[in-house]
PDB file of C-alpha atoms in Angstrom:
ATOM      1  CA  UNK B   1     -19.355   0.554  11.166  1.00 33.00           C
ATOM      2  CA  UNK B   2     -15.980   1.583  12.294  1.00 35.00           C
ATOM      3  CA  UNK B   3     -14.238   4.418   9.948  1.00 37.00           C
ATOM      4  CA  UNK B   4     -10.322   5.087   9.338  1.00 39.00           C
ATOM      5  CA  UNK B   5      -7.586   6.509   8.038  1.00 39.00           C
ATOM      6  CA  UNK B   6      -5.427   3.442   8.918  1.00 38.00           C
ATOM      7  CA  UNK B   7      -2.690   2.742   6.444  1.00 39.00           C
ATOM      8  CA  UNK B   8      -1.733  -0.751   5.040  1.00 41.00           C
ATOM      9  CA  UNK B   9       1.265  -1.663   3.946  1.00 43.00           C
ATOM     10  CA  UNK B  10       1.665   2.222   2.832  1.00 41.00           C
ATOM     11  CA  UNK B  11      -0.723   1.741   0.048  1.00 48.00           C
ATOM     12  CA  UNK B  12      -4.301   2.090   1.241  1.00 51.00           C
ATOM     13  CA  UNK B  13      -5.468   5.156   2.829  1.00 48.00           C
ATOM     14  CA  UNK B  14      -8.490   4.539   4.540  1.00 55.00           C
ATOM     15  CA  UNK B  15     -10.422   1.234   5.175  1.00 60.00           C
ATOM     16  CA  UNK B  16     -14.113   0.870   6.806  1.00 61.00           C
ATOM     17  CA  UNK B  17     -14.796  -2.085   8.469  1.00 61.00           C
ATOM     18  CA  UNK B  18     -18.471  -3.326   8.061  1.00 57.00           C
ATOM     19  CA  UNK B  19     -18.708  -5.489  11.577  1.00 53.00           C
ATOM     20  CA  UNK B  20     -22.225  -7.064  10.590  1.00 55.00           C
ATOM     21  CA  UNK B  21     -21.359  -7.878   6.838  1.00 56.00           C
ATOM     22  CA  UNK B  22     -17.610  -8.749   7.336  1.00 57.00           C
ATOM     23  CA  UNK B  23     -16.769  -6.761   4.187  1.00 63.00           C
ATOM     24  CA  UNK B  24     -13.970  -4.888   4.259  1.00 72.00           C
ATOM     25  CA  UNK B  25     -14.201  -1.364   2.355  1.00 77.00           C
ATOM     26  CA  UNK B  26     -10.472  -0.327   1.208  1.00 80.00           C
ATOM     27  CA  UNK B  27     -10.071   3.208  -1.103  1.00 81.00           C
ATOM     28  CA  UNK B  28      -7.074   3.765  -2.425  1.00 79.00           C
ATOM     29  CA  UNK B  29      -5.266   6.048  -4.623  1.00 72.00           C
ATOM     30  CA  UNK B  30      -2.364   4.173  -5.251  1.00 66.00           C
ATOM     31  CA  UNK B  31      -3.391   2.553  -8.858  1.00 62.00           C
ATOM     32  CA  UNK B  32       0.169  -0.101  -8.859  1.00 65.00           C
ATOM     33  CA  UNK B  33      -2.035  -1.804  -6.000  1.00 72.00           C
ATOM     34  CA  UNK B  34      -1.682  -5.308  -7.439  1.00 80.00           C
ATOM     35  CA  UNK B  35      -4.782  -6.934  -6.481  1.00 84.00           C
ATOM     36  CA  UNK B  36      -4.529 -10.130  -8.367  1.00 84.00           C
ATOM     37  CA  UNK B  37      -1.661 -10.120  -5.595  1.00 85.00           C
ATOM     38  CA  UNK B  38      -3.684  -9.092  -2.745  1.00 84.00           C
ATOM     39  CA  UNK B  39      -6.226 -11.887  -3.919  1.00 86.00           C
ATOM     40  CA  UNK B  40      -3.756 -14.808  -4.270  1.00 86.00           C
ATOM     41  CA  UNK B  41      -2.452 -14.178  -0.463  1.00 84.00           C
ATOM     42  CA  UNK B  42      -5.390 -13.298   1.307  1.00 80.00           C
ATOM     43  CA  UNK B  43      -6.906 -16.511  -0.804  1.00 84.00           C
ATOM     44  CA  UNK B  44      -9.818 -14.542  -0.933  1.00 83.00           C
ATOM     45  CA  UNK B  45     -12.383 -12.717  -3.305  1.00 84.00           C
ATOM     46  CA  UNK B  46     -12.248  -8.890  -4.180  1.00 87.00           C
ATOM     47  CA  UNK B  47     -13.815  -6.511  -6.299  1.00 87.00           C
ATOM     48  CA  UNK B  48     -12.222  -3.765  -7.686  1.00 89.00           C
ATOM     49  CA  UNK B  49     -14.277  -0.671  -8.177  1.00 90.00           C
ATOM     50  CA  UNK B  50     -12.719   2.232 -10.176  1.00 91.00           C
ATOM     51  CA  UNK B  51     -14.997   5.171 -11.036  1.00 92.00           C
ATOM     52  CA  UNK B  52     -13.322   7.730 -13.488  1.00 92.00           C
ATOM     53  CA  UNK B  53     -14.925  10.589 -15.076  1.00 93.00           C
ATOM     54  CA  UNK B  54     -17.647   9.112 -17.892  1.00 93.00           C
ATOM     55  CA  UNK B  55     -17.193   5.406 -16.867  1.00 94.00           C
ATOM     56  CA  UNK B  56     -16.641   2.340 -13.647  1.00 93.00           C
ATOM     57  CA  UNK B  57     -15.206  -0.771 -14.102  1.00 91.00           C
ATOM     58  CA  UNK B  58     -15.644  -2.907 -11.728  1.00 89.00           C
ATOM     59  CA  UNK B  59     -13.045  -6.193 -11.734  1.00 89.00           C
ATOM     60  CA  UNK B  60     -13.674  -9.380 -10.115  1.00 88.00           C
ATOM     61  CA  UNK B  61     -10.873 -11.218  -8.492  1.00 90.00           C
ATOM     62  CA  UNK B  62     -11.117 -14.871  -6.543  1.00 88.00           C
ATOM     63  CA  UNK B  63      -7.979 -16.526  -5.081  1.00 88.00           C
ATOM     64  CA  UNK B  64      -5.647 -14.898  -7.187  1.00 89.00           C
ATOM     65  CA  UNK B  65      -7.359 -15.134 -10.628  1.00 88.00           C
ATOM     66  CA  UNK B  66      -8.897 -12.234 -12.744  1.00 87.00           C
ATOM     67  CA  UNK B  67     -12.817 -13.285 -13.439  1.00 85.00           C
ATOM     68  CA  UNK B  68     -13.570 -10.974 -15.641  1.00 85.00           C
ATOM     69  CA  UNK B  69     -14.803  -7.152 -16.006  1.00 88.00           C
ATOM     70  CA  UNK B  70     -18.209  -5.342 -16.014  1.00 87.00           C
ATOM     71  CA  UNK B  71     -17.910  -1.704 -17.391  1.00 91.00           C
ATOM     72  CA  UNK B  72     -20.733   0.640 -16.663  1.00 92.00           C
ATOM     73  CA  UNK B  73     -22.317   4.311 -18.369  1.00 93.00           C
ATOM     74  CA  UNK B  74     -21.281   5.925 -14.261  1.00 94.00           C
ATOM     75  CA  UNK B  75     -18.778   8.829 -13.629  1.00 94.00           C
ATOM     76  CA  UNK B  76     -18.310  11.723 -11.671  1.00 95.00           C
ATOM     77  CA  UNK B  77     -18.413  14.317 -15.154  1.00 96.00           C
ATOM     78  CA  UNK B  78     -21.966  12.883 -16.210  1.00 96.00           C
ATOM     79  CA  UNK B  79     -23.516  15.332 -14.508  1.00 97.00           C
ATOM     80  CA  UNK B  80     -21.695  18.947 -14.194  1.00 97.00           C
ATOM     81  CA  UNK B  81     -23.436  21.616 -11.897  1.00 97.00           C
ATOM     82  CA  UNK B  82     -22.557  24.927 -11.214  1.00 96.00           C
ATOM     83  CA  UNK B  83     -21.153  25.058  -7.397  1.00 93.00           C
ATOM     84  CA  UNK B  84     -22.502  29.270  -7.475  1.00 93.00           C
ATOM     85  CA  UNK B  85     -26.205  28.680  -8.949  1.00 95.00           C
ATOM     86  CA  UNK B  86     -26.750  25.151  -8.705  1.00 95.00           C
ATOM     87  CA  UNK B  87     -27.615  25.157 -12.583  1.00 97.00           C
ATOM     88  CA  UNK B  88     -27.254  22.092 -14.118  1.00 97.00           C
ATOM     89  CA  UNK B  89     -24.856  22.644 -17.300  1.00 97.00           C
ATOM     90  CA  UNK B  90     -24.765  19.338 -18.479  1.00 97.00           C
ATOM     91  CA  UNK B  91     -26.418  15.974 -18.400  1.00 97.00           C
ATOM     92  CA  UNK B  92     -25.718  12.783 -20.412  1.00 95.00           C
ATOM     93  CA  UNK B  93     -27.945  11.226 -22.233  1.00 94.00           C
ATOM     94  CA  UNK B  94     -27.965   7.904 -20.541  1.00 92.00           C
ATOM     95  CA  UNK B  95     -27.789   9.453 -17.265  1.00 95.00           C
ATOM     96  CA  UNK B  96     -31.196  11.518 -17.824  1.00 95.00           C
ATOM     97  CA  UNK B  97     -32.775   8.663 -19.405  1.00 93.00           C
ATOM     98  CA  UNK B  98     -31.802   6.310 -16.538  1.00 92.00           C
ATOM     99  CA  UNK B  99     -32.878   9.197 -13.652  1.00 94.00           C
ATOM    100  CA  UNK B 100     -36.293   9.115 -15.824  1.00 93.00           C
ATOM    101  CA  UNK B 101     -37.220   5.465 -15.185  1.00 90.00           C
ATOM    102  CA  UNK B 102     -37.242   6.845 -11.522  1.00 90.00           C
ATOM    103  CA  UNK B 103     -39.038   9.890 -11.743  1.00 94.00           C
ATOM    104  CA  UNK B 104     -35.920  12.013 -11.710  1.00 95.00           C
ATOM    105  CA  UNK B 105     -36.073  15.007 -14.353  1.00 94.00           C
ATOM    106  CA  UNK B 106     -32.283  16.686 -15.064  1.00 96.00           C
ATOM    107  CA  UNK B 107     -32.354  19.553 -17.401  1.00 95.00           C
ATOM    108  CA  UNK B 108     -29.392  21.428 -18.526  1.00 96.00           C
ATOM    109  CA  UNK B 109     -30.286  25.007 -17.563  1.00 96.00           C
ATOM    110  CA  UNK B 110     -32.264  24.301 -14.523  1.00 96.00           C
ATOM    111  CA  UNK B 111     -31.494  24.959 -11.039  1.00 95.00           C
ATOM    112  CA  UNK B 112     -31.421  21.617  -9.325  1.00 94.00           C
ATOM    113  CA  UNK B 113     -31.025  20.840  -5.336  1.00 91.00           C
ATOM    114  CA  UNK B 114     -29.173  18.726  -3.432  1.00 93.00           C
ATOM    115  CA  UNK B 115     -31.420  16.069  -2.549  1.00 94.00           C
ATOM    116  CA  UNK B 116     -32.283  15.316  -5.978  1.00 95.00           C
ATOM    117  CA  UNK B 117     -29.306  14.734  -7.222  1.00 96.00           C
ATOM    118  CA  UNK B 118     -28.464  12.459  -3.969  1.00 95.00           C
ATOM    119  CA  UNK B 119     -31.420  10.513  -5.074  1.00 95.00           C
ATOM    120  CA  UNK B 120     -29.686   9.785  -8.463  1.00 96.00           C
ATOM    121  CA  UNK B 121     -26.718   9.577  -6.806  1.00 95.00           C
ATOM    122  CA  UNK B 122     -28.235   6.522  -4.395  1.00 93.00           C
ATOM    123  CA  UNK B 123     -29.436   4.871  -7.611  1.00 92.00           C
ATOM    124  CA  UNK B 124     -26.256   5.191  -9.020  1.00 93.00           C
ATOM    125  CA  UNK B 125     -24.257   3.322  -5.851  1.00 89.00           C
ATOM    126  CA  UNK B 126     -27.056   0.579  -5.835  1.00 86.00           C
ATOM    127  CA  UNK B 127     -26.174  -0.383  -9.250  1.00 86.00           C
ATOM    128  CA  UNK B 128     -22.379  -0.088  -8.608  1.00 84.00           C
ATOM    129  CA  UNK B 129     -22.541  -2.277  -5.307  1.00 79.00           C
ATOM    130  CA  UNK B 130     -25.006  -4.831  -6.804  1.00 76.00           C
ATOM    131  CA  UNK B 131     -23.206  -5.538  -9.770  1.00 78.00           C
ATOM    132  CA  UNK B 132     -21.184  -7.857  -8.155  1.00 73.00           C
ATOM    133  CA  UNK B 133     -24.083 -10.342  -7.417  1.00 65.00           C
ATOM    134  CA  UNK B 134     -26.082 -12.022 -10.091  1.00 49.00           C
ATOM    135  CA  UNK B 135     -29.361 -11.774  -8.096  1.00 50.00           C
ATOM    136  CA  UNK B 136     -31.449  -8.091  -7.406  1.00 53.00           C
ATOM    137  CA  UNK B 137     -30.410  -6.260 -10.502  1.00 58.00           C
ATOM    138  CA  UNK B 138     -32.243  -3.100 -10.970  1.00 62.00           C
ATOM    139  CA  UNK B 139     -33.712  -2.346 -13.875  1.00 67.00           C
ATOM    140  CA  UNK B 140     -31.209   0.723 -13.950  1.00 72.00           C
ATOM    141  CA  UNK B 141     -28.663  -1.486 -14.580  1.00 74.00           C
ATOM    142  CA  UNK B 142     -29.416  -2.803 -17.975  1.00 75.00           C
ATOM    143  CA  UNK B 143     -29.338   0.728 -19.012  1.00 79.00           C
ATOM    144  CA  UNK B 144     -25.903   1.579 -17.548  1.00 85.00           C
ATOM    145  CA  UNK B 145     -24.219  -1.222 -18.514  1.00 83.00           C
ATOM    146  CA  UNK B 146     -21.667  -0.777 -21.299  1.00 85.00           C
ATOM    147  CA  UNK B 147     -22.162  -3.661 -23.890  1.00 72.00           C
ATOM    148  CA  UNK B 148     -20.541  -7.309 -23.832  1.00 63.00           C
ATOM    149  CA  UNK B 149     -20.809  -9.020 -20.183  1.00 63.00           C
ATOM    150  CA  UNK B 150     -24.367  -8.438 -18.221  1.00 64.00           C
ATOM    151  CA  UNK B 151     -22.967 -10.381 -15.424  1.00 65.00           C
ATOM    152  CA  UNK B 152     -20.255 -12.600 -13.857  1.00 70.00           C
ATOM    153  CA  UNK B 153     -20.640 -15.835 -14.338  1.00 64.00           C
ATOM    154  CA  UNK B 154     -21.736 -16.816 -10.753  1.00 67.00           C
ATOM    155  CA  UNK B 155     -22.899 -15.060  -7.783  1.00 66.00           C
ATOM    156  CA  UNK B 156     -19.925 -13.116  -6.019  1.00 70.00           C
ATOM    157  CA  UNK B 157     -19.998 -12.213  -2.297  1.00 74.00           C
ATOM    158  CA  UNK B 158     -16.265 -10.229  -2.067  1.00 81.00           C
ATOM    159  CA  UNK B 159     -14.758 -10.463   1.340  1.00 82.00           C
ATOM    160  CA  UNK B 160     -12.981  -6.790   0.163  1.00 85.00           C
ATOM    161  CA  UNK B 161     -14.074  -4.231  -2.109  1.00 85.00           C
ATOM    162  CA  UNK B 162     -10.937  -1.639  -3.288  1.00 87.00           C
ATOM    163  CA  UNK B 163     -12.595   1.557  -5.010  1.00 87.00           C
ATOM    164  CA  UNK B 164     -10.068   3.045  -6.916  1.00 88.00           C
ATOM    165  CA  UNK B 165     -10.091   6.541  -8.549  1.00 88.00           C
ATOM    166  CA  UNK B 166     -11.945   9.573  -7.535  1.00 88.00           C
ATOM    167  CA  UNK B 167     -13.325   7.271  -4.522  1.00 86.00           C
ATOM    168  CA  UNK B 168      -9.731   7.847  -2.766  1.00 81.00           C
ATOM    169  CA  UNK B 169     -10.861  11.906  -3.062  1.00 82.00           C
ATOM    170  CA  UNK B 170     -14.710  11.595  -1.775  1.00 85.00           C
ATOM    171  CA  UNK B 171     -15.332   8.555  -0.039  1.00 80.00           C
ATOM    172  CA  UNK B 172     -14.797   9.919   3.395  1.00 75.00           C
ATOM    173  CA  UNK B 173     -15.821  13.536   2.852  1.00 72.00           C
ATOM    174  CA  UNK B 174     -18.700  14.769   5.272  1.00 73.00           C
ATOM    175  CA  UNK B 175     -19.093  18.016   3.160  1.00 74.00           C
ATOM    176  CA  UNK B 176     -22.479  18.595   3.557  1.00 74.00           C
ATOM    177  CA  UNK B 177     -22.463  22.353   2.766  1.00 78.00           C
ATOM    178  CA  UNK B 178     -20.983  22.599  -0.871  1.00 86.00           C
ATOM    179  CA  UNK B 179     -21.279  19.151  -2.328  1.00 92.00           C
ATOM    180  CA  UNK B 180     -20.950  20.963  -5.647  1.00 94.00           C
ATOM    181  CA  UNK B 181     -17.516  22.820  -5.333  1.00 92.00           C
ATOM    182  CA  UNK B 182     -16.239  20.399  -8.048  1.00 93.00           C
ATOM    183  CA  UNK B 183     -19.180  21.257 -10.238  1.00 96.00           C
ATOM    184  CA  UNK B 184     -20.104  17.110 -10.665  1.00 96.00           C
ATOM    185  CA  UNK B 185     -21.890  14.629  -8.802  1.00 96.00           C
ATOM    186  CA  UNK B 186     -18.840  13.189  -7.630  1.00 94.00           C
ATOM    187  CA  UNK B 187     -18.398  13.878  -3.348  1.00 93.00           C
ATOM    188  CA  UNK B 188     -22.171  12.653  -2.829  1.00 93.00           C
ATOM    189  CA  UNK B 189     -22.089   9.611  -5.105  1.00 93.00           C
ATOM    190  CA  UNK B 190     -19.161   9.057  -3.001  1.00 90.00           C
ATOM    191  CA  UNK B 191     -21.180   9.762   0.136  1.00 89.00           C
ATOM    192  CA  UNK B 192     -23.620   7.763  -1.243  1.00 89.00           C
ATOM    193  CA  UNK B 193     -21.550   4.809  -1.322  1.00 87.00           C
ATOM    194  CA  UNK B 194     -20.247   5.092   1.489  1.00 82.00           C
ATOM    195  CA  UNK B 195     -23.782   5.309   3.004  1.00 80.00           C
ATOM    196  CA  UNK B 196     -24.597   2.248   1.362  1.00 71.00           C
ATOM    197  CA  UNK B 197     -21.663  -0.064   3.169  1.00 60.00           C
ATOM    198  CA  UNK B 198     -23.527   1.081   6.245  1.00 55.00           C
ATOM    199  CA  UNK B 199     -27.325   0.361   5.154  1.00 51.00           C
ATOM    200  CA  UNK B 200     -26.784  -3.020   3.724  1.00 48.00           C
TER     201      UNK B 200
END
């Protein structure tokens, strides 16, 4: 896995480069990125993953054309911790019922630790990464799915993902020591994605 702060075309600020996979990992936080553009001259497929505070979209894209969105229940404010007690002062509802189905208890109130909410936070970036493919859902997500489309239409193998949002802030950020000085899960989901392009 090669990681960089390369920049490309002045837009994106960082890429990783997955060697074995071929896929191409580009975080940006430039949102007039035009990737129907990007699509139609690389003749290639993307994905478009923007995570926001309470919800990700994540865009398909192949040879130009828009195929169609998949929004799901995953943000950086769905979980808020305090970064001087570790106290867990909020939880949403679909979030707690989702960390449930794998053995995960989140209580507002409760002092929580880091690795448990990097477990959630690994569940989380398995069912952002494989929505994009029609086979291996999870049952997580059928619950974080946000109504209408449960799929795209046919199995999609981008040759570049572009996260978009707070992934331009995170992605690359070794904190290990205070991954709750935002007071949300955001930096490890992040960290958690990014450990993902390197597992798979």
């Amino acid at each position: 896995l090669c990681l960089g702060g390369k920049i490309m075309n002045n837009k994106f600020v960082s890429i990783v480069i997955d060697k074995e996979e071929g896929s191409r990992f580009l975080v940006s936080d430039d949102r007039s990125i035009d990737t129907v553009d990007l699509s139609n001259d690389k003749q290639t497929s993307i994905a478009r993953i923007n995570i926001k505070d309470d919800i990700t979209t994540v865009c398909r894209y192949e040879n130009g054309e828009s195929k169609g969105t998949i929004s799901l229940n995953i943000g950086k404010e769905q979980v808020k911790i305090d970064s001087s007690s570790n106290k867990i002062t909020y939880v949403d509802n679909n979030i707690r019922d989702l960390a449930r189905l794998y053995s995960i208890d989140l209580n507002e109130g409760e002092t929580t630790d880091v690795e448990k909410i990097r477990g959630l936070c690994k569940i989380l970036a398995d069912i952002m990464i494989t929505t994009i493919h029609l086979s291996d859902y999870s049952w997580g997500f059928s619950k974080m799915v946000i109504n209408g489309r449960k799929s795209f239409e046919e199995d999609f193998s981008p040759s570049i993902i572009i996260f978009t949002g707070i992934a331009a802030k995170y992605i690359f950020n070794k904190n290990e020591k205070n991954v709750f000085e935002d007071g949300n899960i955001g930096m490890l989901l992040c960290q958690e994605i990014n450990n993902y392009s390197k597992n798979t």
